[in-house]
mmCIF file of C-alpha atoms and ligand atoms in Angstrom:
data_model
loop_
_atom_site.group_PDB
_atom_site.id
_atom_site.type_symbol
_atom_site.label_atom_id
_atom_site.label_comp_id
_atom_site.label_asym_id
_atom_site.label_seq_id
_atom_site.Cartn_x
_atom_site.Cartn_y
_atom_site.Cartn_z
ATOM 1 C CA MET A 1 -37.846 34.540 -23.888
ATOM 2 C CA THR A 2 -38.853 37.922 -21.978
ATOM 3 C CA ILE A 3 -39.053 37.660 -18.522
ATOM 4 C CA LEU A 4 -40.987 40.719 -16.630
ATOM 5 C CA VAL A 5 -39.603 41.163 -12.984
ATOM 6 C CA THR A 6 -41.556 43.064 -10.867
ATOM 7 C CA GLY A 7 -39.805 45.160 -8.032
ATOM 8 C CA GLY A 8 -36.512 44.147 -9.417
ATOM 9 C CA ALA A 9 -34.677 47.197 -7.699
ATOM 10 C CA GLY A 10 -35.528 45.796 -4.294
ATOM 11 C CA PHE A 11 -33.333 43.140 -2.473
ATOM 12 C CA ILE A 12 -34.189 39.673 -3.769
ATOM 13 C CA GLY A 13 -35.396 40.681 -7.032
ATOM 14 C CA SER A 14 -32.136 42.356 -7.673
ATOM 15 C CA ASN A 15 -30.470 38.862 -6.971
ATOM 16 C CA PHE A 16 -32.852 37.423 -9.144
ATOM 17 C CA ILE A 17 -31.920 39.665 -12.361
ATOM 18 C CA PHE A 18 -28.388 38.861 -11.674
ATOM 19 C CA HIS A 19 -28.977 35.245 -11.424
ATOM 20 C CA MET A 20 -31.096 35.232 -14.607
ATOM 21 C CA LEU A 21 -28.472 37.277 -16.668
ATOM 22 C CA ALA A 22 -25.595 35.388 -15.830
ATOM 23 C CA LYS A 23 -27.339 31.792 -16.402
ATOM 24 C CA TYR A 24 -29.269 32.907 -19.236
ATOM 25 C CA PRO A 25 -27.478 35.401 -21.601
ATOM 26 C CA ASP A 26 -30.062 34.809 -24.376
ATOM 27 C CA TYR A 27 -32.984 35.689 -22.395
ATOM 28 C CA ARG A 28 -34.503 39.310 -22.176
ATOM 29 C CA ILE A 29 -35.041 40.837 -18.586
ATOM 30 C CA VAL A 30 -37.388 43.708 -18.191
ATOM 31 C CA CYS A 31 -37.520 45.035 -14.573
ATOM 32 C CA LEU A 32 -40.327 47.360 -13.506
ATOM 33 C CA ASP A 33 -40.253 49.041 -10.124
ATOM 34 C CA LYS A 34 -42.024 52.142 -8.639
ATOM 35 C CA LEU A 35 -38.853 53.127 -6.945
ATOM 36 C CA THR A 36 -40.345 53.210 -3.471
ATOM 37 C CA TYR A 37 -37.885 53.704 -0.321
ATOM 38 C CA ALA A 38 -36.817 50.067 -0.648
ATOM 39 C CA GLY A 39 -36.071 50.309 -4.484
ATOM 40 C CA ASN A 40 -32.588 51.663 -5.232
ATOM 41 C CA LEU A 41 -31.698 52.203 -8.716
ATOM 42 C CA SER A 42 -27.629 52.277 -7.950
ATOM 43 C CA THR A 43 -28.373 48.439 -6.855
ATOM 44 C CA LEU A 44 -29.124 47.767 -10.872
ATOM 45 C CA ALA A 45 -25.899 49.727 -11.693
ATOM 46 C CA SER A 46 -24.047 47.108 -12.987
ATOM 47 C CA VAL A 47 -26.429 45.583 -15.579
ATOM 48 C CA MET A 48 -28.114 48.758 -16.838
ATOM 49 C CA ASP A 49 -25.907 48.507 -19.922
ATOM 50 C CA ASN A 50 -26.053 45.148 -20.594
ATOM 51 C CA PRO A 51 -28.514 44.797 -23.755
ATOM 52 C CA SER A 52 -30.605 42.190 -22.354
ATOM 53 C CA PHE A 53 -31.649 44.339 -19.813
ATOM 54 C CA ARG A 54 -34.429 47.276 -19.409
ATOM 55 C CA PHE A 55 -35.469 49.070 -16.794
ATOM 56 C CA VAL A 56 -39.026 50.475 -16.229
ATOM 57 C CA LYS A 57 -40.196 53.115 -13.236
ATOM 58 C CA LEU A 58 -43.712 52.218 -13.421
ATOM 59 C CA ASP A 59 -45.927 51.194 -10.194
ATOM 60 C CA ILE A 60 -47.658 47.802 -10.707
ATOM 61 C CA CYS A 61 -50.953 49.620 -9.412
ATOM 62 C CA ASP A 62 -50.807 51.434 -12.547
ATOM 63 C CA ARG A 63 -52.988 49.698 -15.180
ATOM 64 C CA GLN A 64 -52.612 51.825 -18.188
ATOM 65 C CA GLY A 65 -48.908 51.615 -17.815
ATOM 66 C CA VAL A 66 -48.779 47.931 -17.067
ATOM 67 C CA TYR A 67 -50.630 47.324 -20.296
ATOM 68 C CA ARG A 68 -48.628 49.722 -22.108
ATOM 69 C CA LEU A 69 -45.532 47.771 -21.205
ATOM 70 C CA PHE A 70 -47.303 44.243 -22.376
ATOM 71 C CA GLU A 71 -47.683 45.753 -25.527
ATOM 72 C CA GLU A 72 -44.355 46.534 -26.120
ATOM 73 C CA GLU A 73 -42.378 44.072 -24.435
ATOM 74 C CA HIS A 74 -45.401 40.736 -24.262
ATOM 75 C CA PRO A 75 -43.055 39.057 -21.731
ATOM 76 C CA ASN A 76 -43.445 35.270 -21.634
ATOM 77 C CA MET A 77 -43.523 34.935 -17.988
ATOM 78 C CA VAL A 78 -43.754 37.200 -14.691
ATOM 79 C CA VAL A 79 -42.359 37.286 -11.635
ATOM 80 C CA ASN A 80 -43.635 39.264 -9.118
ATOM 81 C CA PHE A 81 -41.310 40.609 -6.332
ATOM 82 C CA ALA A 82 -42.605 44.087 -6.345
ATOM 83 C CA ALA A 83 -44.281 44.462 -2.592
ATOM 84 C CA GLU A 84 -44.041 46.554 0.431
ATOM 85 C CA SER A 85 -42.492 43.825 2.321
ATOM 86 C CA HIS A 86 -41.711 44.996 5.820
ATOM 87 C CA VAL A 87 -43.411 44.167 8.966
ATOM 88 C CA ASP A 88 -42.877 46.959 11.157
ATOM 89 C CA ARG A 89 -44.138 49.355 8.638
ATOM 90 C CA SER A 90 -47.343 47.418 7.884
ATOM 91 C CA ILE A 91 -48.392 47.637 11.644
ATOM 92 C CA GLU A 92 -47.603 51.595 11.336
ATOM 93 C CA ASN A 93 -49.678 51.939 7.818
ATOM 94 C CA PRO A 94 -51.201 49.131 6.295
ATOM 95 C CA GLU A 95 -52.974 50.805 3.704
ATOM 96 C CA VAL A 96 -50.241 51.004 1.067
ATOM 97 C CA PHE A 97 -49.775 47.139 1.668
ATOM 98 C CA LEU A 98 -53.327 45.954 0.316
ATOM 99 C CA GLN A 99 -52.868 48.494 -2.497
ATOM 100 C CA THR A 100 -49.238 47.208 -3.663
ATOM 101 C CA ASN A 101 -49.581 43.682 -2.361
ATOM 102 C CA ILE A 102 -53.057 42.725 -3.427
ATOM 103 C CA LEU A 103 -54.410 45.339 -5.887
ATOM 104 C CA GLY A 104 -50.987 45.580 -7.554
ATOM 105 C CA THR A 105 -51.103 41.773 -8.079
ATOM 106 C CA GLN A 106 -54.470 42.079 -9.558
ATOM 107 C CA VAL A 107 -53.626 44.311 -12.297
ATOM 108 C CA LEU A 108 -50.416 42.477 -13.224
ATOM 109 C CA MET A 109 -52.601 38.885 -13.643
ATOM 110 C CA ASP A 110 -55.327 41.338 -15.760
ATOM 111 C CA ALA A 111 -52.902 42.446 -17.930
ATOM 112 C CA CYS A 112 -51.354 38.632 -18.341
ATOM 113 C CA ARG A 113 -54.591 37.520 -19.281
ATOM 114 C CA LYS A 114 -55.068 40.574 -21.505
ATOM 115 C CA TYR A 115 -51.917 39.688 -23.360
ATOM 116 C CA GLY A 116 -51.513 36.128 -22.736
ATOM 117 C CA ILE A 117 -48.477 34.641 -20.638
ATOM 118 C CA ASP A 118 -47.119 31.453 -20.273
ATOM 119 C CA ARG A 119 -46.478 31.621 -16.379
ATOM 120 C CA PHE A 120 -47.175 34.236 -13.642
ATOM 121 C CA HIS A 121 -44.977 33.410 -10.908
ATOM 122 C CA GLN A 122 -46.217 34.733 -7.281
ATOM 123 C CA VAL A 123 -43.079 35.253 -4.876
ATOM 124 C CA SER A 124 -44.867 34.847 -1.623
ATOM 125 C CA THR A 125 -43.893 34.171 2.441
ATOM 126 C CA ASP A 126 -43.824 31.611 4.663
ATOM 127 C CA GLU A 127 -45.525 34.180 6.823
ATOM 128 C CA VAL A 128 -48.667 33.249 5.434
ATOM 129 C CA TYR A 129 -49.271 30.731 7.582
ATOM 130 C CA GLY A 130 -49.130 32.381 10.661
ATOM 131 C CA ASP A 131 -46.434 31.079 13.381
ATOM 132 C CA LEU A 132 -45.483 27.751 14.931
ATOM 133 C CA PRO A 133 -45.179 27.324 18.908
ATOM 134 C CA LEU A 134 -41.492 27.089 20.331
ATOM 135 C CA ASP A 135 -42.030 23.978 22.335
ATOM 136 C CA GLN A 136 -43.065 21.801 19.354
ATOM 137 C CA PRO A 137 -39.835 21.760 17.242
ATOM 138 C CA ASP A 138 -41.032 18.685 14.985
ATOM 139 C CA LEU A 139 -43.973 21.239 13.506
ATOM 140 C CA PHE A 140 -43.176 22.832 9.735
ATOM 141 C CA PHE A 141 -44.922 24.422 7.519
ATOM 142 C CA THR A 142 -46.141 22.289 4.524
ATOM 143 C CA GLU A 143 -47.931 23.798 1.493
ATOM 144 C CA ASP A 144 -50.944 22.350 2.973
ATOM 145 C CA THR A 145 -50.655 24.290 6.322
ATOM 146 C CA PRO A 146 -53.868 26.285 6.683
ATOM 147 C CA ILE A 147 -53.267 30.377 5.671
ATOM 148 C CA HIS A 148 -53.323 32.016 9.235
ATOM 149 C CA THR A 149 -51.795 35.551 9.020
ATOM 150 C CA SER A 150 -50.593 38.058 11.834
ATOM 151 C CA SER A 151 -49.348 41.113 10.402
ATOM 152 C CA PRO A 152 -51.288 43.133 7.837
ATOM 153 C CA TYR A 153 -48.420 42.388 6.104
ATOM 154 C CA SER A 154 -48.668 38.322 5.886
ATOM 155 C CA ALA A 155 -52.327 39.430 5.559
ATOM 156 C CA SER A 156 -51.706 41.395 2.605
ATOM 157 C CA LYS A 157 -49.429 38.375 1.048
ATOM 158 C CA ALA A 158 -52.022 35.901 1.722
ATOM 159 C CA GLY A 159 -54.791 37.556 0.163
ATOM 160 C CA ALA A 160 -52.611 37.895 -2.881
ATOM 161 C CA ASP A 161 -51.913 34.287 -2.871
ATOM 162 C CA LEU A 162 -55.379 33.824 -2.869
ATOM 163 C CA LEU A 163 -56.174 35.744 -5.725
ATOM 164 C CA VAL A 164 -53.538 34.138 -7.755
ATOM 165 C CA LEU A 165 -54.885 30.638 -7.116
ATOM 166 C CA ALA A 166 -58.203 32.123 -7.906
ATOM 167 C CA TYR A 167 -57.027 33.497 -11.485
ATOM 168 C CA HIS A 168 -55.942 30.046 -11.837
ATOM 169 C CA ARG A 169 -59.247 28.398 -11.075
ATOM 170 C CA THR A 170 -61.438 30.686 -12.701
ATOM 171 C CA PHE A 171 -59.745 32.026 -15.422
ATOM 172 C CA GLY A 172 -57.077 29.431 -16.188
ATOM 173 C CA LEU A 173 -53.957 31.790 -15.747
ATOM 174 C CA PRO A 174 -50.877 29.743 -15.602
ATOM 175 C CA VAL A 175 -49.647 30.348 -12.098
ATOM 176 C CA THR A 176 -47.193 29.273 -9.717
ATOM 177 C CA ILE A 177 -46.469 30.502 -6.243
ATOM 178 C CA SER A 178 -43.404 30.212 -4.205
ATOM 179 C CA ARG A 179 -43.509 30.514 -0.156
ATOM 180 C CA CYS A 180 -39.973 31.112 1.026
ATOM 181 C CA SER A 181 -38.344 31.904 4.601
ATOM 182 C CA ASN A 182 -36.574 34.654 5.768
ATOM 183 C CA ASN A 183 -33.841 35.643 3.213
ATOM 184 C CA TYR A 184 -30.501 37.566 3.873
ATOM 185 C CA GLY A 185 -27.684 38.458 1.479
ATOM 186 C CA PRO A 186 -26.071 41.426 -0.437
ATOM 187 C CA TYR A 187 -28.667 44.654 -0.816
ATOM 188 C CA GLN A 188 -30.964 43.665 1.595
ATOM 189 C CA PHE A 189 -32.314 47.124 2.927
ATOM 190 C CA PRO A 190 -31.096 48.129 6.457
ATOM 191 C CA GLU A 191 -34.498 48.100 7.851
ATOM 192 C CA LYS A 192 -34.474 44.050 8.093
ATOM 193 C CA LEU A 193 -33.163 42.203 11.159
ATOM 194 C CA ILE A 194 -29.422 41.293 9.568
ATOM 195 C CA PRO A 195 -28.644 44.258 7.688
ATOM 196 C CA LEU A 196 -29.686 46.619 10.623
ATOM 197 C CA MET A 197 -27.379 45.158 13.299
ATOM 198 C CA ILE A 198 -24.694 44.842 10.809
ATOM 199 C CA ALA A 199 -24.896 48.521 10.131
ATOM 200 C CA ASN A 200 -25.877 49.372 13.596
ATOM 201 C CA ALA A 201 -22.568 47.539 15.190
ATOM 202 C CA LEU A 202 -20.821 48.932 12.359
ATOM 203 C CA ASN A 203 -21.224 52.153 13.645
ATOM 204 C CA ASP A 204 -21.107 51.138 17.360
ATOM 205 C CA LYS A 205 -25.087 52.285 17.823
ATOM 206 C CA PRO A 206 -26.982 50.304 19.781
ATOM 207 C CA LEU A 207 -28.348 46.490 18.470
ATOM 208 C CA PRO A 208 -32.193 46.787 19.162
ATOM 209 C CA VAL A 209 -33.623 43.129 19.826
ATOM 210 C CA TYR A 210 -37.515 42.820 20.073
ATOM 211 C CA GLY A 211 -38.207 41.241 23.688
ATOM 212 C CA GLN A 212 -36.283 38.413 24.714
ATOM 213 C CA GLY A 213 -34.742 37.915 21.323
ATOM 214 C CA LEU A 214 -36.071 34.328 21.279
ATOM 215 C CA ASN A 215 -37.814 34.344 18.133
ATOM 216 C CA VAL A 216 -36.954 31.583 15.616
ATOM 217 C CA ARG A 217 -36.742 32.409 11.854
ATOM 218 C CA ASP A 218 -35.492 30.049 9.290
ATOM 219 C CA TRP A 219 -32.747 31.680 7.324
ATOM 220 C CA LEU A 220 -31.806 31.198 3.585
ATOM 221 C CA TYR A 221 -29.137 32.748 1.559
ATOM 222 C CA VAL A 222 -30.702 35.020 -1.227
ATOM 223 C CA GLU A 223 -29.089 33.165 -4.308
ATOM 224 C CA ASP A 224 -30.770 29.884 -2.386
ATOM 225 C CA HIS A 225 -34.283 31.422 -3.034
ATOM 226 C CA CYS A 226 -33.212 32.777 -6.539
ATOM 227 C CA ILE A 227 -32.442 29.222 -7.943
ATOM 228 C CA ALA A 228 -35.645 27.635 -6.334
ATOM 229 C CA ILE A 229 -37.521 30.255 -7.971
ATOM 230 C CA ASP A 230 -35.627 29.678 -11.287
ATOM 231 C CA LEU A 231 -36.580 26.056 -11.025
ATOM 232 C CA ILE A 232 -40.154 26.479 -10.367
ATOM 233 C CA LEU A 233 -40.381 28.886 -13.826
ATOM 234 C CA HIS A 234 -39.136 26.060 -15.845
ATOM 235 C CA ARG A 235 -39.890 22.829 -14.068
ATOM 236 C CA GLY A 236 -42.803 23.662 -11.477
ATOM 237 C CA ARG A 237 -46.311 22.869 -12.227
ATOM 238 C CA VAL A 238 -49.089 25.182 -13.193
ATOM 239 C CA GLY A 239 -51.463 26.127 -10.077
ATOM 240 C CA GLN A 240 -48.782 24.935 -7.640
ATOM 241 C CA VAL A 241 -47.619 26.084 -4.470
ATOM 242 C CA TYR A 242 -43.597 25.124 -3.509
ATOM 243 C CA ASN A 243 -42.443 26.076 -0.087
ATOM 244 C CA ILE A 244 -38.648 27.307 -0.026
ATOM 245 C CA GLY A 245 -36.364 26.723 2.912
ATOM 246 C CA GLY A 246 -33.235 25.479 3.865
ATOM 247 C CA HIS A 247 -33.793 23.756 7.783
ATOM 248 C CA ASN A 248 -31.760 26.928 9.159
ATOM 249 C CA GLU A 249 -33.903 27.852 12.299
ATOM 250 C CA MET A 250 -32.201 30.049 14.101
ATOM 251 C CA ARG A 251 -33.234 32.606 17.236
ATOM 252 C CA ASN A 252 -32.582 36.587 16.507
ATOM 253 C CA ILE A 253 -30.774 36.796 19.737
ATOM 254 C CA ASP A 254 -28.118 34.085 18.525
ATOM 255 C CA ILE A 255 -27.966 35.804 14.987
ATOM 256 C CA VAL A 256 -27.176 39.225 16.656
ATOM 257 C CA LYS A 257 -24.598 38.063 18.537
ATOM 258 C CA ILE A 258 -22.651 36.068 15.702
ATOM 259 C CA ILE A 259 -22.770 39.275 13.977
ATOM 260 C CA CYS A 260 -21.043 40.936 16.938
ATOM 261 C CA ALA A 261 -18.587 38.343 17.009
ATOM 262 C CA ALA A 262 -18.029 38.863 13.310
ATOM 263 C CA LEU A 263 -16.991 42.579 13.363
ATOM 264 C CA GLY A 264 -15.508 42.353 16.725
ATOM 265 C CA LYS A 265 -17.789 44.715 18.598
ATOM 266 C CA SER A 266 -19.115 44.006 22.092
ATOM 267 C CA GLU A 267 -22.092 42.159 23.092
ATOM 268 C CA SER A 268 -23.009 45.024 25.469
ATOM 269 C CA LEU A 269 -24.203 46.692 22.515
ATOM 270 C CA ILE A 270 -27.378 44.588 22.849
ATOM 271 C CA THR A 271 -30.118 46.430 23.911
ATOM 272 C CA HIS A 272 -33.536 44.666 24.494
ATOM 273 C CA VAL A 273 -36.662 46.933 23.284
ATOM 274 C CA THR A 274 -40.410 46.709 23.367
ATOM 275 C CA ASP A 275 -41.648 43.624 21.291
ATOM 276 C CA ARG A 276 -43.225 43.958 17.935
ATOM 277 C CA LYS A 277 -46.994 43.970 17.662
ATOM 278 C CA GLY A 278 -48.194 40.360 16.866
ATOM 279 C CA HIS A 279 -44.636 38.892 16.882
ATOM 280 C CA ASP A 280 -44.665 35.509 15.216
ATOM 281 C CA MET A 281 -42.532 33.433 17.607
ATOM 282 C CA ARG A 282 -41.471 30.788 15.154
ATOM 283 C CA TYR A 283 -41.200 30.054 11.322
ATOM 284 C CA ALA A 284 -40.243 26.933 9.758
ATOM 285 C CA ILE A 285 -40.258 25.620 6.317
ATOM 286 C CA ASP A 286 -40.392 21.702 5.457
ATOM 287 C CA PRO A 287 -38.806 21.705 1.666
ATOM 288 C CA ALA A 288 -39.786 18.414 0.943
ATOM 289 C CA LYS A 289 -41.811 19.050 -1.916
ATOM 290 C CA ILE A 290 -39.678 21.033 -3.774
ATOM 291 C CA HIS A 291 -36.661 18.925 -3.113
ATOM 292 C CA ASN A 292 -38.620 15.522 -4.658
ATOM 293 C CA GLN A 293 -40.264 16.841 -7.568
ATOM 294 C CA LEU A 294 -38.011 19.733 -8.525
ATOM 295 C CA GLY A 295 -34.540 18.393 -7.004
ATOM 296 C CA TRP A 296 -33.778 21.599 -4.835
ATOM 297 C CA LEU A 297 -31.510 22.138 -2.168
ATOM 298 C CA PRO A 298 -29.879 24.850 -0.777
ATOM 299 C CA GLU A 299 -26.196 25.590 -1.726
ATOM 300 C CA THR A 300 -25.176 27.769 0.591
ATOM 301 C CA LYS A 301 -24.517 27.021 4.531
ATOM 302 C CA PHE A 302 -25.250 30.019 6.942
ATOM 303 C CA ALA A 303 -21.797 30.208 8.574
ATOM 304 C CA ASP A 304 -20.971 30.491 4.799
ATOM 305 C CA GLY A 305 -24.016 32.991 3.636
ATOM 306 C CA ILE A 306 -23.626 35.177 6.452
ATOM 307 C CA ARG A 307 -19.639 35.584 6.350
ATOM 308 C CA LYS A 308 -20.165 36.562 2.596
ATOM 309 C CA THR A 309 -23.140 38.701 3.647
ATOM 310 C CA ILE A 310 -21.122 40.823 6.735
ATOM 311 C CA ARG A 311 -18.096 41.097 4.049
ATOM 312 C CA TRP A 312 -20.375 42.567 1.265
ATOM 313 C CA TYR A 313 -21.692 45.038 3.730
ATOM 314 C CA LEU A 314 -18.317 46.064 4.526
ATOM 315 C CA ASP A 315 -17.299 46.361 1.456
ATOM 316 C CA ASN A 316 -20.224 48.580 -0.444
ATOM 317 C CA ARG A 317 -20.830 50.801 3.003
ATOM 318 C CA GLU A 318 -21.911 53.800 0.633
ATOM 319 C CA TRP A 319 -24.787 52.064 -0.336
ATOM 320 C CA TRP A 320 -26.350 51.603 2.761
ATOM 321 C CA GLU A 321 -24.343 54.474 4.357
ATOM 322 C CA GLU A 322 -26.353 56.570 1.445
ATOM 323 C CA ILE A 323 -29.551 55.070 2.543
ATOM 324 C CA ILE A 324 -29.327 55.327 6.328
ATOM 325 C CA SER A 325 -28.728 58.751 6.136
ATOM 326 C CA GLY A 326 -31.531 59.793 4.437
ATOM 327 C CA GLU A 327 -35.140 59.611 4.951
ATOM 328 C CA TYR A 328 -34.418 56.112 6.612
ATOM 329 C CA ARG A 329 -33.219 58.264 9.974
ATOM 330 C CA ASN A 330 -37.193 59.705 10.293
ATOM 331 C CA TYR A 331 -38.038 55.809 9.986
ATOM 332 C CA TYR A 332 -35.509 54.514 12.202
ATOM 333 C CA GLU A 333 -36.737 57.507 14.972
ATOM 334 C CA ARG A 334 -40.336 56.726 14.592
ATOM 335 C CA MET A 335 -39.502 53.169 15.034
ATOM 336 C CA TYR A 336 -36.893 52.759 17.438
ATOM 337 C CA GLY A 337 -36.750 56.075 19.592
ATOM 338 C CA GLY A 338 -38.014 55.757 23.024
ATOM 339 C CA ARG A 339 -38.942 52.328 22.484
HETATM 340 P P1 NAD B 1 -37.742 44.756 -0.934
HETATM 341 O O1 NAD B 1 -38.798 45.436 -0.146
HETATM 342 O O2 NAD B 1 -36.305 44.796 -0.614
HETATM 343 O O3 NAD B 1 -38.075 45.316 -2.482
HETATM 344 C C1 NAD B 1 -39.273 45.600 -2.897
HETATM 345 C C2 NAD B 1 -39.429 46.173 -4.124
HETATM 346 O O4 NAD B 1 -40.516 46.408 -4.760
HETATM 347 C C3 NAD B 1 -38.845 47.372 -4.247
HETATM 348 O O5 NAD B 1 -37.690 47.910 -5.245
HETATM 349 C C4 NAD B 1 -40.043 48.564 -4.236
HETATM 350 O O6 NAD B 1 -39.519 49.464 -4.896
HETATM 351 C C5 NAD B 1 -40.523 47.396 -5.131
HETATM 352 N N1 NAD B 1 -42.149 48.089 -5.249
HETATM 353 C C6 NAD B 1 -42.604 48.640 -4.119
HETATM 354 N N2 NAD B 1 -43.946 49.028 -4.479
HETATM 355 C C7 NAD B 1 -43.993 48.633 -5.507
HETATM 356 C C8 NAD B 1 -45.189 48.984 -6.636
HETATM 357 N N3 NAD B 1 -46.478 49.562 -6.268
HETATM 358 N N4 NAD B 1 -45.370 49.148 -8.078
HETATM 359 C C9 NAD B 1 -43.914 48.747 -8.298
HETATM 360 N N5 NAD B 1 -43.139 48.207 -7.438
HETATM 361 C C10 NAD B 1 -42.749 48.651 -6.469
HETATM 362 O O7 NAD B 1 -38.413 43.188 -0.784
HETATM 363 P P2 NAD B 1 -37.894 41.882 -0.562
HETATM 364 O O8 NAD B 1 -37.290 41.469 0.605
HETATM 365 O O9 NAD B 1 -36.679 42.027 -2.166
HETATM 366 O O10 NAD B 1 -39.082 41.268 -1.108
HETATM 367 C C11 NAD B 1 -39.356 40.500 -2.477
HETATM 368 C C12 NAD B 1 -40.644 39.575 -2.100
HETATM 369 O O11 NAD B 1 -40.413 38.663 -1.591
HETATM 370 C C13 NAD B 1 -41.519 40.274 -1.550
HETATM 371 O O12 NAD B 1 -43.309 40.070 -2.433
HETATM 372 C C14 NAD B 1 -41.810 39.602 -0.521
HETATM 373 O O13 NAD B 1 -43.244 39.421 0.041
HETATM 374 C C15 NAD B 1 -41.454 38.648 -0.878
HETATM 375 N N6 NAD B 1 -40.626 37.679 0.287
HETATM 376 C C16 NAD B 1 -39.441 38.190 1.040
HETATM 377 C C17 NAD B 1 -38.691 37.578 2.048
HETATM 378 C C18 NAD B 1 -37.593 38.553 3.080
HETATM 379 O O14 NAD B 1 -36.738 37.800 3.749
HETATM 380 N N7 NAD B 1 -37.086 39.466 2.412
HETATM 381 C C19 NAD B 1 -38.489 35.991 2.483
HETATM 382 C C20 NAD B 1 -40.189 35.554 1.517
HETATM 383 C C21 NAD B 1 -40.570 36.512 0.852
HETATM 384 O O1 TDX B 2 -34.446 45.613 14.637
HETATM 385 C C1 TDX B 2 -34.995 44.645 14.710
HETATM 386 N N1 TDX B 2 -34.909 43.723 15.720
HETATM 387 C C2 TDX B 2 -35.480 42.434 15.825
HETATM 388 O O2 TDX B 2 -35.454 41.842 17.422
HETATM 389 C C3 TDX B 2 -35.611 43.996 13.460
HETATM 390 C C4 TDX B 2 -35.958 44.863 12.281
HETATM 391 C C5 TDX B 2 -36.231 42.720 13.713
HETATM 392 N N2 TDX B 2 -36.382 42.049 14.658
HETATM 393 C C6 TDX B 2 -36.804 40.677 14.724
HETATM 394 C C7 TDX B 2 -37.899 40.403 14.252
HETATM 395 C C8 TDX B 2 -38.200 38.979 13.417
HETATM 396 O O3 TDX B 2 -38.441 38.093 14.651
HETATM 397 O O4 TDX B 2 -36.126 39.880 13.962
HETATM 398 C C9 TDX B 2 -36.866 39.128 13.228
HETATM 399 C C10 TDX B 2 -36.599 39.605 11.779
HETATM 400 O O5 TDX B 2 -37.298 40.539 11.190
HETATM 401 P P1 TDX B 2 -37.455 41.042 9.826
HETATM 402 O O6 TDX B 2 -35.709 41.392 9.242
HETATM 403 O O7 TDX B 2 -38.088 42.449 9.902
HETATM 404 O O8 TDX B 2 -37.914 40.144 8.903
HETATM 405 P P2 TDX B 2 -39.392 39.153 9.308
HETATM 406 O O9 TDX B 2 -40.379 39.801 9.986
HETATM 407 O O10 TDX B 2 -39.240 37.790 10.322
HETATM 408 O O11 TDX B 2 -40.025 39.184 7.926
HETATM 409 C C11 TDX B 2 -38.989 38.576 6.787
HETATM 410 O O12 TDX B 2 -38.881 37.457 6.410
HETATM 411 C C12 TDX B 2 -40.628 37.197 5.483
HETATM 412 C C13 TDX B 2 -39.385 39.715 5.387
HETATM 413 O O13 TDX B 2 -38.979 40.953 6.139
HETATM 414 C C14 TDX B 2 -40.812 39.595 4.974
HETATM 415 O O14 TDX B 2 -40.824 40.049 3.960
HETATM 416 C C15 TDX B 2 -40.519 37.944 4.448
HETATM 417 O O15 TDX B 2 -41.727 37.786 3.819
#
C-alpha cells in the first residue's frame, strides 16, 4: 500500500503522516509538498530517515511533475491536504487560493484518472457550509446542509469539493470527502488563533481578538481528525461526504482566556481589534454520520488537548520562534499593524 499525502509538511498533513507511519509500518507514505510559507521540512525531521517514507518537493499544480511522481510511485491512495488554508490571507490575496485549492486538486485527480487509483480523498472543511446564527444553538451542519461560503478560502474549498464530486459522477473516480471543524494541536502554524495566542502570550505581546470575540468554533484535536481520515480511507463509502467534529463549541474570547490562565498571563493582554471581513459567526458539526456508519468518536477532550498543545509549544519554542522571526514578521505587520 502506497499512500500519497499532499501538503504533508503542514499542520494536519504532518500529524496524519506520523499517525499512519506509526499505525501501518508496512505502508509506504510519499509526501508531496510545495513548502510554501506554511510548509516546514523541520516538522518532518523525525520521519525523514524512515525507509517507509519519502518526501518530494512539488507543487500540486505542476502537472508534469505530478504525473512523473505517479509514474514512479503508483500510489494506491491520495490524501489531499495541500491547500492555502488561512482565511485572512484569502481576503488579502484570493488568487493563489483558487490556483492551489481548485486547479491543484484537478491536476491530482487527472493524475488519478490517468494512472488509476483505489481512492482519492479530499480533506475539506466545515467552512463550505457558511455559518450558523448564535441564537439557534440547536442548528448543526449535516452533510446535506447547502454549500454557502463566506470567504475566498471557503469558496475555493467548496469549488474543489464540487469538482471532486463531479469527477466521481462523470469519470467514476473513487473519491471520498471529509469536512472537519477547526483543528488544534502540535505543529499548527502560528498565524492561526490558538498558536498565535500562545506565542504572543509567551512573548507578552497583545492578544488580538477580532471584534468582540463572540464567534464560535467547534474545536477538534488534530489526532482525532487523523483517525477519522484513516477510518474513511479504509471503511468509508466511495462518493460519500463525511462531516468530522467533536461537539466542542467555544467562543474565541473564552479560548484566549483559557490560554492566558494556563500560561499565568494577565487577561489585560487581550486587545479587541477590527473584525475580520465577512467573519463567520458560528461553526458546529453534526458528526452523526461518521459515528453511526464508521464508529468514529473523538478521543481527546478539549481540556486535555489544549493542555498537551500548550505543553508542545512550550517544549518546542525553536520550531515556532524560527517561523515568527522570519517572513512572518511582515505578514504580522500587514495583518495586525494599526488594526
Ligand atoms: P497548513 O497551511 O498548515 O498546511 C498546508 C500545506 O500545504 C503546507 O505544507 C503547504 O506547503 C502545502 N501546500 C500549499 N500549497 C501547495 C501546493 N500548491 N502544492 C503542494 N503543497 C502545497 O494547513 P492545515 O491546517 O494543515 O490544513 C490542511 C488541510 O485541511 C487543508 O486542505 C485545509 O483546508 C483543511 N482543513 C484545515 C482545518 C484546520 O483547522 N486547520 C480544518 C478543516 C480542514
Ligand atoms: O488573531 C486572530 N484573532 C481572532 O480573533 C486570529 C488569527 C483569529 N481570530 C478568530 C477568527 C476566527 O473566528 O479566531 C477564530 C479562528 O480563526 P482561525 O484560526 O483563523 O481559523 P478559522 O478562520 O476558523 O479557519 C480554520 O478552521 C477551518 C482554519 O484556518 C481553516 O483552514 C479550516 O478550514
